[in-house]
Structure formats: structure tokens, C-alpha cells
Tab-separated table of C-alpha atoms in Angstrom:
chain	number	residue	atom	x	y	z
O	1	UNK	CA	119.926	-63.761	162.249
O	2	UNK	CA	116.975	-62.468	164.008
O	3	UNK	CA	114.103	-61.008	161.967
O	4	UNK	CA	112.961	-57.642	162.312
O	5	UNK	CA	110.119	-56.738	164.185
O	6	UNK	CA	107.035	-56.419	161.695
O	7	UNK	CA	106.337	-52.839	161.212
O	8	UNK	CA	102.991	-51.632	161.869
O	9	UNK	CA	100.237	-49.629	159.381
O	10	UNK	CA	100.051	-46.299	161.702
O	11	UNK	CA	100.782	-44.482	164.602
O	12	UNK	CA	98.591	-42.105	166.475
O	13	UNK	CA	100.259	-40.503	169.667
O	14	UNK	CA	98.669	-38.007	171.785
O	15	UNK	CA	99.062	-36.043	175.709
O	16	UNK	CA	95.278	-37.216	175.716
O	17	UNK	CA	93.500	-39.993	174.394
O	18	UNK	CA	90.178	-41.009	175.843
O	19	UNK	CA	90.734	-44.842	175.737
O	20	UNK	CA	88.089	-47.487	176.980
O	21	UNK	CA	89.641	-47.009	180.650
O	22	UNK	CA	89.592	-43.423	180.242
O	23	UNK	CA	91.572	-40.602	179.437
O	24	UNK	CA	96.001	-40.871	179.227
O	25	UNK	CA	98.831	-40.072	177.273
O	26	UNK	CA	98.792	-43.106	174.692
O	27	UNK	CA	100.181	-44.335	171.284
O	28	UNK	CA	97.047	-45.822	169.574
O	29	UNK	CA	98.960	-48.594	167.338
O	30	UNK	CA	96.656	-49.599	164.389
O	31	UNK	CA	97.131	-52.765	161.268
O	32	UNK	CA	94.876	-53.803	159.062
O	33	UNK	CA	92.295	-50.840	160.066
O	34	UNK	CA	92.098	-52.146	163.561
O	35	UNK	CA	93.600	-51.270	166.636
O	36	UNK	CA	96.130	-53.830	167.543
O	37	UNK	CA	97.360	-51.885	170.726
O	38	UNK	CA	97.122	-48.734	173.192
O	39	UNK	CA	100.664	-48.530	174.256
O	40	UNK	CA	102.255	-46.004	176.362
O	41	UNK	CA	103.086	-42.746	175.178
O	42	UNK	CA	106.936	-42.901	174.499
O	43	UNK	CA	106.731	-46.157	173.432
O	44	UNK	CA	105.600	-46.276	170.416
O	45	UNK	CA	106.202	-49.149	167.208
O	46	UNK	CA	107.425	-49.361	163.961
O	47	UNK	CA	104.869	-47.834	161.562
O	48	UNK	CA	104.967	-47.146	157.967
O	49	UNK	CA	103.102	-43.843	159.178
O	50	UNK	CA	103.214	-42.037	162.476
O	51	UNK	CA	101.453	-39.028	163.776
O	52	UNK	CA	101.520	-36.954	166.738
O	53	UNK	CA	98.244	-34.890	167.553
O	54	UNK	CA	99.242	-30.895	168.713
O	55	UNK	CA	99.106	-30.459	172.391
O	56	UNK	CA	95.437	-28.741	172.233
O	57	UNK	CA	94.318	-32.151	170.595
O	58	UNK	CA	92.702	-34.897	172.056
O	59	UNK	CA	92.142	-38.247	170.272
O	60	UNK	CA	88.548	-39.180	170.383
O	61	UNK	CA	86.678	-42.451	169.194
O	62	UNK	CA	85.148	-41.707	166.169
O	63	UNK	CA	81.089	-40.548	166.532
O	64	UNK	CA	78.627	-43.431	165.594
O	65	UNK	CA	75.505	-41.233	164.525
O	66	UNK	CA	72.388	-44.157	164.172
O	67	UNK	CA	69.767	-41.614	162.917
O	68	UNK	CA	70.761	-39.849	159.997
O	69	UNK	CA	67.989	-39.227	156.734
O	70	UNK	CA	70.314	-39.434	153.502
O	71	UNK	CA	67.606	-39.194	151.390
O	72	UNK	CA	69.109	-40.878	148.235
O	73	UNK	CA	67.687	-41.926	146.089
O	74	UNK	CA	64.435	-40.611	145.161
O	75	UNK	CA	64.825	-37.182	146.947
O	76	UNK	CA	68.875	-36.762	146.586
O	77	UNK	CA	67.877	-33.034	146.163
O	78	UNK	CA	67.440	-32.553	149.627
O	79	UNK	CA	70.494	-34.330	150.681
O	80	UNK	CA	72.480	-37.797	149.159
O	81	UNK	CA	75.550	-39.875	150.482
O	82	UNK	CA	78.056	-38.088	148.839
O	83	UNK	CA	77.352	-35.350	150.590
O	84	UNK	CA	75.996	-36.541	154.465
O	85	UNK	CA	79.292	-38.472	154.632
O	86	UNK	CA	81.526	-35.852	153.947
O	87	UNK	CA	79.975	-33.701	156.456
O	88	UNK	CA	79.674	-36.371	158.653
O	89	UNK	CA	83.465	-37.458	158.562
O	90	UNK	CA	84.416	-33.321	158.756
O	91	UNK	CA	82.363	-33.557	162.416
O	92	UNK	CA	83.799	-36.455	163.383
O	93	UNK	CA	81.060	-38.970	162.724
O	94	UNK	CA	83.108	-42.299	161.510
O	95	UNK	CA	80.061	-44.639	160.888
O	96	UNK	CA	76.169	-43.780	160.859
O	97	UNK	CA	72.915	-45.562	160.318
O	98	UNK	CA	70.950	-44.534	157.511
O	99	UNK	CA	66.872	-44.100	158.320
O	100	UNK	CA	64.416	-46.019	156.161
O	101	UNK	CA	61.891	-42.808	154.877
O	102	UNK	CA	62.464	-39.905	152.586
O	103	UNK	CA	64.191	-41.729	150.338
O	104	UNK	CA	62.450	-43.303	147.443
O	105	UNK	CA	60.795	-46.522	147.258
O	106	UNK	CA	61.443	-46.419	151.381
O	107	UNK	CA	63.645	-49.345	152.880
O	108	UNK	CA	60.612	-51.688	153.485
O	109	UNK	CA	61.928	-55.007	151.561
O	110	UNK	CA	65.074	-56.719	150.631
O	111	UNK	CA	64.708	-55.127	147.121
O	112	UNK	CA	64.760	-51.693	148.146
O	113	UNK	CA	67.562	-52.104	150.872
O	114	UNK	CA	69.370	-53.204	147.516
O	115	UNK	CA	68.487	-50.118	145.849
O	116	UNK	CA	69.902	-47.813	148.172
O	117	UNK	CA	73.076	-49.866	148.951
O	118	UNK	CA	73.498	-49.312	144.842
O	119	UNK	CA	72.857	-45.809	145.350
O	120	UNK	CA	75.485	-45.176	148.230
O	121	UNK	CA	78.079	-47.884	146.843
O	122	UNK	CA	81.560	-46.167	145.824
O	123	UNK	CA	80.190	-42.730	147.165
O	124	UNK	CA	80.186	-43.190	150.767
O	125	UNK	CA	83.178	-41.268	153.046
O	126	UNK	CA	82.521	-42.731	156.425
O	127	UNK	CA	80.968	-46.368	157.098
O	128	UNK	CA	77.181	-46.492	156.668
O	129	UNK	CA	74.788	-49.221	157.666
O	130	UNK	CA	70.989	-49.157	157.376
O	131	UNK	CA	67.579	-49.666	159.664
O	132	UNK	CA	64.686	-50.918	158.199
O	133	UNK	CA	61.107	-49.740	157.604
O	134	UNK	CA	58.278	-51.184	159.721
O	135	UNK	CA	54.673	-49.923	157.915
O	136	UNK	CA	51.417	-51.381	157.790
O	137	UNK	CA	52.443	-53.629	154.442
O	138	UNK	CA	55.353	-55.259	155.738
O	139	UNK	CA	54.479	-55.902	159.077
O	140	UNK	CA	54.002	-60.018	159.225
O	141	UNK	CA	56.773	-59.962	156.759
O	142	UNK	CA	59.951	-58.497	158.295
O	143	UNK	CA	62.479	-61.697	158.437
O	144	UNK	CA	63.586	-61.364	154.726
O	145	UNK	CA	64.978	-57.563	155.466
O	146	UNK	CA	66.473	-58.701	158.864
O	147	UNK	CA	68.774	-61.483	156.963
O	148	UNK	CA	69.050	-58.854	154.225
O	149	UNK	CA	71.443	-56.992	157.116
O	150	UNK	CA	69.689	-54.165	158.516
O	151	UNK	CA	70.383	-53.400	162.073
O	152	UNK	CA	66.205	-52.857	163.014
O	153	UNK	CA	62.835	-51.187	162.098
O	154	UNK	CA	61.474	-47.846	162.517
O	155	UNK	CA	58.477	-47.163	162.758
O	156	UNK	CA	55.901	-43.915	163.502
O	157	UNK	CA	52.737	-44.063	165.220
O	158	UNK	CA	51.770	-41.077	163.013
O	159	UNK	CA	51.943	-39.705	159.802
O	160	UNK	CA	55.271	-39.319	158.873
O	161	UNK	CA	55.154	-36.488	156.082
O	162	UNK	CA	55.888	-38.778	153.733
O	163	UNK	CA	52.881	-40.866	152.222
O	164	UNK	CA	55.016	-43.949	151.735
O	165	UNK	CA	55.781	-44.391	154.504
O	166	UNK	CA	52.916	-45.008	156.891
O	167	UNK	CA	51.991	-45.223	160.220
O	168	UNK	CA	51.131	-48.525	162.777
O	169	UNK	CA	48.336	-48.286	164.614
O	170	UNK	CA	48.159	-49.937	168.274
O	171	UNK	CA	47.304	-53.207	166.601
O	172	UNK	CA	50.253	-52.768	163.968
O	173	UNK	CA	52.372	-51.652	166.829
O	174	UNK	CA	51.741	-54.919	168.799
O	175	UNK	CA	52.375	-57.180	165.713
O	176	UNK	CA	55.930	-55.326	164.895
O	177	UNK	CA	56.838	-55.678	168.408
O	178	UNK	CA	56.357	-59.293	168.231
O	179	UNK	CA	58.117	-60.143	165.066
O	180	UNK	CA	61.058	-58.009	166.366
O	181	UNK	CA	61.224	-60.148	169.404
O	182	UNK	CA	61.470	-63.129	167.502
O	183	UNK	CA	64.090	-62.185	165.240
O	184	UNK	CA	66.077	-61.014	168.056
O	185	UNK	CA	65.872	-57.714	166.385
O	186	UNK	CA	65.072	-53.871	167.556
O	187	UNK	CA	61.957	-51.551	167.219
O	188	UNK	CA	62.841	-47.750	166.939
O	189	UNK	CA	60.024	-45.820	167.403
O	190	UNK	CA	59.003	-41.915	166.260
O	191	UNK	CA	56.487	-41.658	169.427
O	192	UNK	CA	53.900	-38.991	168.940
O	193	UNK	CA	50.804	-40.471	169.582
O	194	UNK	CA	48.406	-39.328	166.791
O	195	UNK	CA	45.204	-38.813	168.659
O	196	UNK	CA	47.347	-36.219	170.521
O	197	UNK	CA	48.369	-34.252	168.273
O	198	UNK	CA	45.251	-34.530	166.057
O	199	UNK	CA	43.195	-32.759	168.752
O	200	UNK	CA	46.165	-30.113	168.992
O	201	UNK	CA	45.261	-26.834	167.595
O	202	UNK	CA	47.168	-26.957	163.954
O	203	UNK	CA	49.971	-25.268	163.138
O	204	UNK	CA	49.840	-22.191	161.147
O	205	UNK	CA	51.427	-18.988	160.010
O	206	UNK	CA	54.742	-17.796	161.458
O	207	UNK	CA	54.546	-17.718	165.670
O	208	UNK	CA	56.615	-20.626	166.671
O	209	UNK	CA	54.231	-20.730	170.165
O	210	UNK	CA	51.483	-21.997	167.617
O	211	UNK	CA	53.912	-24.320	166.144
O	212	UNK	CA	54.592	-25.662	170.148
O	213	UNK	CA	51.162	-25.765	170.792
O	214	UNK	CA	50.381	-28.007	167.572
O	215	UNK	CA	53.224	-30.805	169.192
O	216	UNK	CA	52.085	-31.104	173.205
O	217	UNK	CA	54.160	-32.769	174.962
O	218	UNK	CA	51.215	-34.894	176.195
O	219	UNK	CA	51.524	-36.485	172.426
O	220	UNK	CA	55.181	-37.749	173.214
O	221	UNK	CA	53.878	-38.807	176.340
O	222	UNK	CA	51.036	-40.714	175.505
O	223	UNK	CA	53.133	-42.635	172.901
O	224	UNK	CA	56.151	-43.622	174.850
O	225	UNK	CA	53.277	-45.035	177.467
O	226	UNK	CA	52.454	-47.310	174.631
O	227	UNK	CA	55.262	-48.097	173.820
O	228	UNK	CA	56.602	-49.240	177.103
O	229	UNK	CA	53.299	-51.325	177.867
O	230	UNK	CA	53.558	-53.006	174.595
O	231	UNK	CA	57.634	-53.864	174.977
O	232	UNK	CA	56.648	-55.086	178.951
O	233	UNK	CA	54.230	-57.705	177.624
O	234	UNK	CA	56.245	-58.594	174.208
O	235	UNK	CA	59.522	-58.552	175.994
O	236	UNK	CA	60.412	-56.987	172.548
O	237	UNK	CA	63.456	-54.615	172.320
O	238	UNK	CA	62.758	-51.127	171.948
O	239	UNK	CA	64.280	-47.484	171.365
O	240	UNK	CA	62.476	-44.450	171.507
O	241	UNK	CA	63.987	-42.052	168.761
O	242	UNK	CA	64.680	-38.121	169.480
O	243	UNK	CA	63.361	-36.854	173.385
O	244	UNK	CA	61.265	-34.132	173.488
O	245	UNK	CA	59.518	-34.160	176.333
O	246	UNK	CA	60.984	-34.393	179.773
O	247	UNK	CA	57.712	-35.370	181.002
O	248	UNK	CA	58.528	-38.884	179.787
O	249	UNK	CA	61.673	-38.840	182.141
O	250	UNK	CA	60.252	-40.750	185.367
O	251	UNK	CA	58.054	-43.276	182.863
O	252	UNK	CA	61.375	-44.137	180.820
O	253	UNK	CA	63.118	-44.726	184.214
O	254	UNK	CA	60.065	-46.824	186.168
O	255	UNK	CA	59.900	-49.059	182.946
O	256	UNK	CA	63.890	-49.525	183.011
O	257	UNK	CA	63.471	-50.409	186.666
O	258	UNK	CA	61.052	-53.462	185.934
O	259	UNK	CA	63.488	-54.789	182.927
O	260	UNK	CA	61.766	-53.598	179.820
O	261	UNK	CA	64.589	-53.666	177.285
O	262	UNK	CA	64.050	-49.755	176.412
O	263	UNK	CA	66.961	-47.127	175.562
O	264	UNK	CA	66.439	-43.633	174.373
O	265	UNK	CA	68.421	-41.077	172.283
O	266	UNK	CA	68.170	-37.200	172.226
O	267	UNK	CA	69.008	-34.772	170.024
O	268	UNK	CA	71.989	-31.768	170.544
O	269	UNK	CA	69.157	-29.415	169.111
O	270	UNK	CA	66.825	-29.875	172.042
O	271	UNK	CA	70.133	-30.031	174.190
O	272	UNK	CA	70.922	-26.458	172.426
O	273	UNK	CA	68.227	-24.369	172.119
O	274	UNK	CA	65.232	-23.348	173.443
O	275	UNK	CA	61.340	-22.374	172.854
O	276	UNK	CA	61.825	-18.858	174.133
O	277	UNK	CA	65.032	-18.004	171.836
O	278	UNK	CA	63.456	-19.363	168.644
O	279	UNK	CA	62.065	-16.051	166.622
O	280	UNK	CA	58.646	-16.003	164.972
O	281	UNK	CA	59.152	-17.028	161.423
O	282	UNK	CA	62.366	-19.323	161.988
O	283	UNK	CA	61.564	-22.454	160.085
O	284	UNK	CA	64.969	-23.609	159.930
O	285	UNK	CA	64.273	-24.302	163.684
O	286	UNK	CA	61.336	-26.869	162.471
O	287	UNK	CA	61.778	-30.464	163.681
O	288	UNK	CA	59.125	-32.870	165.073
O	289	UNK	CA	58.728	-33.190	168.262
O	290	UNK	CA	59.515	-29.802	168.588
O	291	UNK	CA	62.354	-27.542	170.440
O	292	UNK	CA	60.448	-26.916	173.926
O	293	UNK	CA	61.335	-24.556	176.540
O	294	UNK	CA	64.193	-23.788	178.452
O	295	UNK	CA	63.353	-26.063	181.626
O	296	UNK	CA	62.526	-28.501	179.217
O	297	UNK	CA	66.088	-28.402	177.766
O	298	UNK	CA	67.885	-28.669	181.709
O	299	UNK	CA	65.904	-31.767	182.438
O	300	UNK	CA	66.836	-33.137	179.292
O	301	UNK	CA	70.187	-32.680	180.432
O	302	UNK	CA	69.475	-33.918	183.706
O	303	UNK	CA	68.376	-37.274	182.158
O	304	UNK	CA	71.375	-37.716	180.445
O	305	UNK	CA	73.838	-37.155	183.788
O	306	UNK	CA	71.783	-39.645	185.011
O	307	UNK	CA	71.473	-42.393	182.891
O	308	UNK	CA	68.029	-42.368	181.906
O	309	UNK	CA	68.643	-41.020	178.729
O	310	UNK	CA	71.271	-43.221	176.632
O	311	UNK	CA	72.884	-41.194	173.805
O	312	UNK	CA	72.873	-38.281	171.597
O	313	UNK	CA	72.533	-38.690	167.731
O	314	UNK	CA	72.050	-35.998	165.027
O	315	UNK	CA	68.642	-36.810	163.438
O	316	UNK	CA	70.164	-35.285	160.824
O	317	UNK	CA	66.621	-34.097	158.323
O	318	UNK	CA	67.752	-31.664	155.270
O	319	UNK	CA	65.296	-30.720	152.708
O	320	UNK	CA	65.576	-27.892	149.833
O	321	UNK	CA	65.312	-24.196	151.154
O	322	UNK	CA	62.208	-23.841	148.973
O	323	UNK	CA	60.511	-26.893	151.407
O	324	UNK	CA	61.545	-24.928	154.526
O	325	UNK	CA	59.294	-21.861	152.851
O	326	UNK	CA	61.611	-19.258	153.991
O	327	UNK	CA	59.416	-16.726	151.841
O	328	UNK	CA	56.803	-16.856	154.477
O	329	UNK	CA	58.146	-18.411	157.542
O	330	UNK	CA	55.117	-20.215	157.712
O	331	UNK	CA	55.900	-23.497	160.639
O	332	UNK	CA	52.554	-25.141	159.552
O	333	UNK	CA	53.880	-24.997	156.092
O	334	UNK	CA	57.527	-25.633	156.631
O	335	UNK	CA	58.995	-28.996	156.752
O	336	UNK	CA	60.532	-30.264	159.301
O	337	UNK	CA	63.690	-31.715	159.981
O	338	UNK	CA	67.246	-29.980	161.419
O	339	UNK	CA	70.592	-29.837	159.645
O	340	UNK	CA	72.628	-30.431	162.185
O	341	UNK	CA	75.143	-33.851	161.273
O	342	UNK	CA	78.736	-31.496	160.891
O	343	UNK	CA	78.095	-29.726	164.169
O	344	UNK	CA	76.679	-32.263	166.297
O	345	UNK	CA	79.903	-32.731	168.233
O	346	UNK	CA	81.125	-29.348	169.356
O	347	UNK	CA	77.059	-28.315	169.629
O	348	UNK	CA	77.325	-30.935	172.025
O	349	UNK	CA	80.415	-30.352	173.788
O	350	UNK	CA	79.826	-26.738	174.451
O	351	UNK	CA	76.850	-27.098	176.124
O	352	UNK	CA	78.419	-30.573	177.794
O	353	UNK	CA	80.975	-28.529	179.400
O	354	UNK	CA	78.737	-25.591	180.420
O	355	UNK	CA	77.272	-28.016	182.981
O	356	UNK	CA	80.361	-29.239	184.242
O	357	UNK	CA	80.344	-32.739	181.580
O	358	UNK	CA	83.580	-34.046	180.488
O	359	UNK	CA	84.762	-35.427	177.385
O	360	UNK	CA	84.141	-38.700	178.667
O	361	UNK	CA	80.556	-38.368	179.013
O	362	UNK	CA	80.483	-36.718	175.492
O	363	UNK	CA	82.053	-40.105	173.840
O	364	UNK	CA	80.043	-42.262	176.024
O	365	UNK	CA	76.724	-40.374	174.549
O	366	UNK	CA	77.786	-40.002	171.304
O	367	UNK	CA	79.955	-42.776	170.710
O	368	UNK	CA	79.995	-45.672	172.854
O	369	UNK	CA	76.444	-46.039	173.518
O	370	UNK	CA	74.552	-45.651	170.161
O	371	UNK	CA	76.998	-48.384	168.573
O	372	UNK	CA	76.063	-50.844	171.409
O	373	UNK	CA	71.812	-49.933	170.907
O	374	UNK	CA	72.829	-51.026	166.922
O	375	UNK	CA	75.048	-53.805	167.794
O	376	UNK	CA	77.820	-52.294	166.053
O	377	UNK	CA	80.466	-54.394	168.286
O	378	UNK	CA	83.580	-52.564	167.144
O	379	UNK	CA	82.554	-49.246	166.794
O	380	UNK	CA	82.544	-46.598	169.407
O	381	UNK	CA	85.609	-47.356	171.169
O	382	UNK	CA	89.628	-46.571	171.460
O	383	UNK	CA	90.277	-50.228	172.356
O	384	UNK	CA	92.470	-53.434	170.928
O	385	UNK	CA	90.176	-55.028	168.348
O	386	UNK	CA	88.044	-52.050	167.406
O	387	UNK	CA	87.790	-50.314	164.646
O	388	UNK	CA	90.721	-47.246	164.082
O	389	UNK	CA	88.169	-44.987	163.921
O	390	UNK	CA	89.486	-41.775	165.484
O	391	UNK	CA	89.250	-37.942	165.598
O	392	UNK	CA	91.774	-34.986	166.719
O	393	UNK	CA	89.598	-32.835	168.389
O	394	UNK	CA	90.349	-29.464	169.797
O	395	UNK	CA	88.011	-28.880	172.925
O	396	UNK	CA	89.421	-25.271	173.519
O	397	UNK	CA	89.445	-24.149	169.865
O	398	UNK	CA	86.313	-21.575	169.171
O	399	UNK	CA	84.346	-20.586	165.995
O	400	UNK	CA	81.342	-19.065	164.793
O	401	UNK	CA	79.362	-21.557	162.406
O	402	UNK	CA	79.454	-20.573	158.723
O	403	UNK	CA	76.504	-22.752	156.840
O	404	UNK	CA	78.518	-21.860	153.639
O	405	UNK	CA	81.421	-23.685	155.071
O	406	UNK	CA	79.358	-26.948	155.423
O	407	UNK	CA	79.516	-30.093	153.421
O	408	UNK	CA	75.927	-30.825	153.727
O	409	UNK	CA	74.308	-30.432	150.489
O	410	UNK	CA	72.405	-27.250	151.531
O	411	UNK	CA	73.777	-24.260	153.569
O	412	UNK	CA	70.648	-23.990	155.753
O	413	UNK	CA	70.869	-24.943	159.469
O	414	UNK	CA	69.922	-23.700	162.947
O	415	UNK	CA	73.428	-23.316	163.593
O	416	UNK	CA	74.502	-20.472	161.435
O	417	UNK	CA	75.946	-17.782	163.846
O	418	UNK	CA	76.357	-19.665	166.683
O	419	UNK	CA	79.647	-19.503	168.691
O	420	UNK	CA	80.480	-23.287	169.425
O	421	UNK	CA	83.539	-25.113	171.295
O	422	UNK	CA	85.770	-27.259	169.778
O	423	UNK	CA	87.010	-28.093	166.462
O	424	UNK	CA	87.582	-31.440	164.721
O	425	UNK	CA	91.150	-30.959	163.024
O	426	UNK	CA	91.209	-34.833	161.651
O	427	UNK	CA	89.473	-38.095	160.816
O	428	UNK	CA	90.179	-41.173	160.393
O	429	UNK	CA	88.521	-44.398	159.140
O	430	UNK	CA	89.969	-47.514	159.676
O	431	UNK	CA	93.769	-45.937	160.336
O	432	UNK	CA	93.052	-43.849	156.786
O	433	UNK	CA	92.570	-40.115	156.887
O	434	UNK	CA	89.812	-38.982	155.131
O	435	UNK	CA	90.496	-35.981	153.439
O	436	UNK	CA	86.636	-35.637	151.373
O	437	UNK	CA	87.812	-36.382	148.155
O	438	UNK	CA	88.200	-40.364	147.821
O	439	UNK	CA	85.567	-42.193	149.681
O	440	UNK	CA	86.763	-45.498	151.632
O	441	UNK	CA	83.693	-46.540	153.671
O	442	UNK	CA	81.811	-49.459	153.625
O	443	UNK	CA	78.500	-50.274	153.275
O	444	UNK	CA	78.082	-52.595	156.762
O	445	UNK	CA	75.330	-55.144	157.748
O	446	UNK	CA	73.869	-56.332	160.472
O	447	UNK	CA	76.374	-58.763	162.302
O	448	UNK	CA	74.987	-62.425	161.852
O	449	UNK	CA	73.281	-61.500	159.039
């Protein structure tokens, strides 16, 4: 008697998935929270669960978001990973990288990576990994957090707002870059070079031109030249966090040209908005480097057609409304950081597709490439042997964003009001929907750790 064929975990069928070798009809066949198969449309296995996405629906990859502040513990207030994962997985982010600052003690040393994988443990509704800190204490003394799992080390060449977590100066920077090489490891860099923005006028009262003026784009600049000299003669690996400045375009490119081992993320805020929309006293608009102008934005989006530019990831920064000091709309007062990790996709998207960008590109930027910067081998991808980490998004579907609709801990975001494009309808980790209410991610490491 012949046995019968072993029946698989799940389903997923759709007109349109966007697969590894592009976009199809498929049946995404997933066991054991992998995929096992992409087999043709009306062929589909035995499952003990099957599902069939509507006809508007396309089947995405799920998002990998690598810079996301959580904030727990020590400053849950402002945000915590109960929260930042259910708005994550309700805008299609699957897995994201928590950063190393803001929360309290700062993830600087094995014990404190410990602390906060206590404080997200059993809480968490997407998968979550975690960079380390790089600050004037640790440097020299990186290895331990490395085998501890993190996937690399941030660091600022200013002052981060945050006094425990500290800036490298040029000597620091040079030391960190050589440690990182040797561990095999990756430097990601907040590059504003302090000098810069020291001898900018300071920010004050409510005119966000005063705000721009206190940011140049000369202080981005400056830094990223550092940066790239320092990687060319430490052969270190390197990634410059959140563009600002298109300036830095043709610098980012010339280095890539000689084989420094440099990528670079944006944000969809500076892919969004502009200088000349944001109204005086708008702190919610805050982030550093700043929202520039208009032209800025379209070369920005120029460097991404093109390559130079290698992903798109939330830098997700909450705080409480009091900190944003909506009372007097004061920017120099304000702090800074956008709310953006719920509506990062269809932010995205709609602009994507305003410039003629297909949902291919959108995965590649928001999916594909920021798991491969963090080594996250099966993340990122509808392919055999990845993660079933998927998303039923609507690209036609329309709505106007509602912060009290949310899941992020506070309803404040640049958003609010906005008309975007499309609409995630599902998510699911590992083949398992998650529906907010039971959190099944994991808490990853660093593979080879």
C-alpha cells in the first residue's frame, strides 16, 4: 500500500507573488516556518491550512526594518517591544533590528544586551535582533558583544541626545573601524560631523528654516568624507545610517567605485516630505539630519533608481508628546526622532510608484537589501529555504492615516492626514498569522555567533 503524500503546514496562493525571480502567479508552500517550495499556481499541496490572497492582493516578502529605537527598558514610556512589534507586524515589517541608545543602560556590553533580550523575551510580535553600541568606553573591547550575537556597532560622531551614549572622535572612529574589521563585523554610523554643526547657528523657537539651518548639509557631508577615508585605509565594513544630504551622492558612489565596503540606507520621511511643506511650529516633523528641500528629496530618489543608495528602513524614534513640546513648537527644544515604523511601506510605495518604481524595487529596498547589510541570510526573500515571512498587500487600496489607529505606543506621527497607497491586509511570521494578540517572534543573533 502506498503511503500518502505528507501533508504540508500552509498554503499561500496568489495572481501575484513577487518571488526571488520576480513577480507570477505562485503557491508559496511552507513546513516547519520555512518555505519548502514556490510551485505553480494551480498546483498546489496538501496543507493542513490553505489560503488564497483576493485578486487586489499581492504576496510580498515580509519588510526587514534594521533601524528601529524600541526604547525598552529604561525609557519604555516613549515606546517598548510590545508595542513597536505590533505596529511593525500591522505594516508589514516581519523582523527588525533593534538600535543600541535610548534605552537604558545602552547595549554597550554583553550584560546589557542580556538585559534587553529579558526585557523583549515573551513580548515580541515579529522577530527582533539587536546592533551593538560603539562609545568611547567600549571601544578596544567590542569582541565579547560580537560573540554575545549582535549583528554590529553604531556609533555617532556627535552627541547623540542621550548622555550615555557618547560620541567617537576621529581617533575613536579609527580604533572602532579596526576592531570591526577584525571581527569580521559592521560599523553603522550616525554621520554628522560635530564641528559642522557646532559652528551652525542653533536651533531655536518655532521656524523650521532655523531648525534646517542648525543641520547643514555640509555636516553630513563632512562626516561621510570621514567615514569613507577611514573604511578605505581599514578595509573595515561600513554603513552610513539615514541620507540626508544628496550632496553625499557622487562621494558614496566614487568610494563604491574603488571597493570600499560602504552601503547606505534612507529614510521614507526624507523620501516623503519636504523642507518647504513642513509648517513653522511642526515638531512632529523633527528628526536629525533633518527633512531638506524638495530637490533634495528627487535626488534622493534618484540615488536609489540607481543603486547608490541601498535600502529604505524606518528609523523608527518615538518619544512622549510632552518631549516633542507641542505647547510651543519650539524645534530647538523638541526632540527628535519620526514615528513612522506602521506606515513605512505604503509611505514608500506611494511615492515609489509616483516615479514610475515597481513593487519590485520596493521589496528590493525594503526587504531584500537591509537583511543582506545585517547578514540576516533567510530573511528578505519569497524563496525555498527562507523564512515564511510574508504579507498580503493591497497596492491599489487608499486611506487617509489615522495616528489613533496606530499600534505604536503614542498617536503622534508626521503621517496623520496623509492620503497613502496601499494597505497591508495580512502578516505572517514563519507560516503563522499574526493577529497582535499572542506574540511568536524570536529574539535572533548574529549567525556564527
Amino acid at each position: 500500500m502506498t503511503a500518502p503524500d505528507p501533508v504540508l503546514d500552509l498554503t499561500v496562493r496568489a495572481r501575484r507573488v513577487l518571488t526571488a525571480e520576480g513577480m507570477r502567479p505562485a503557491c508559496v508552500a511552507v513546513d516547519g516556518g520555512r518555505i519548502v517550495a514556490i510551485e505553480p499556481f494551480d498546483n498546489a499541496p496538501a496543507a493542513a491550512s490553505s489560503i488564497e490572497l483576493a485578486d487586489d492582493e499581492v504576496l510580498l516578502p515580509g519588510l526587514v526594518d534594521t533601524h528601529v529605537h524600541v526604547n525598552e527598558p529604561g525609557r519604555t514610556e516613549w515606546e517598548g517591544f510590545a508595542t513597536a512589534t505590533r505596529a511593525a507586524a500591522a505594516g508589514g515589517v516581519t523582523t527588525l533590528l533593534d538600535m543600541p541608545l535610548n534605552s537604558v543602560p545602552p547595549t554597550v556590553d554583553p550584560d546589557a544586551l542580556q538585559v534587553k533580550r529579558a526585557a523583549a523575551a515573551d513580548q515580541v510580535h515579529v522577530d527582533v535582533g539587536f546592533w551593538g553600541g560603539a562609545v568611547p568606553a567600549n571601544v578596544g573591547k567590542l569582541a565579547p558583544l560580537h560573540e554575545a550575537g549582535v549583528f554590529g556597532f553604531k556609533c555617532f560622531l556627535l552627541p547623540s541626545g542621550v548622555a550615555e551614549f557618547p560620541p567617537l572622535d576621529p581617533g575613536g572612529l579609527t580604533e572602532a573601524l579596526r576592531e570591526v574589521h577584525a571581527l569580521d563585523s559592521l560599523l553603522i554610523v550616525h554621520a554628522e560631523d560635530c564641528g559642522a554643526v557646532e559652528q551652525a547657528p542653533a536651533a531655536h523657537g518655532p521656524a523650521y528654516a532655523d531648525f534646517l539651518r542648525s543641520r547643514p548639509r555640509r555636516a553630513e557631508n563632512l562626516a561621510i568624507d570621514q567615514v569613507v577615508d577611514r573604511a578605505r585605509r581599514s578595509g573595515a565594513r561600513v554603513h552610513v545610517l539615514h541620507l540626508s544630504s544628496s550632496d553625499a551622492l557622487p562621494t558614496i558612489a566614487a568610494a563604491r567605485v574603488e571597493g570600499v565596503a560602504l552601503t547606505v540606507e534612507t529614510c521614507p520621511h526624507y523620501l516623503t516630505f519636504s523642507a518647504e511643506e513642513i509648517p513653522d511650529g511642526a515638531t512632529r516633523f523633527k528628526c536629525c539630519p533633518p527633512i531638506r528641500e524638495a530637490a533634495n528629496r528627487e535626488s534622493l530618489w534618484a540615488g536609489l533608481a540607481d543603486g547608490t543608495i541601498d535600502c529604505v528602513v524606518s528609523d523608527h524614534s518615538p518619544c512622549t508628546p510632552e518631549l516633542k513640546r507641542f505647547d510651543s513648537g519650539d524645534f530647538g527644544l523638541a526632540w527628535g526622532g519620526i514615528a513612522s515604523l506602521q506606515v513605512g511601506l505604503p509611505a514608500v510605495w506611494t511615492e515609489a510608484r509616483r516615479r514610475g518604481h515597481g513593487l519590485a524595487d520596493v521589496a528590493r529596498w525594503m526587504c531584500t537589501r537591509p537583511a543582506e547589510i545585517a547578514g540576516l541570510t533567510g530573511k528578505g526573500r519569497i524563496a525555498a529555504g527562507c523564512d515564511a515571512d510574508l504579507v498580503a498587500f493591497a497596492p491599489d487600496a487608499e486611506f487617509v492615516v489615522d495616528p489613533t489607529t496606530l499600534h505604536h505606543r503614542h498617536p503622534v506621527t508626521p503621517y496623520a492626514g496623509r492620503t497613502l497607497h496601499g494597505a497591508v491586509r495580512g502578516t505572517w511570521l514563519r507560516g503563522v498569522p499574526v493577529d497582535g494578540r499572542a506574540p511568536h517572534g524570536r529574539l535572533l543573533t548574529r549567525e556564527g555567533a
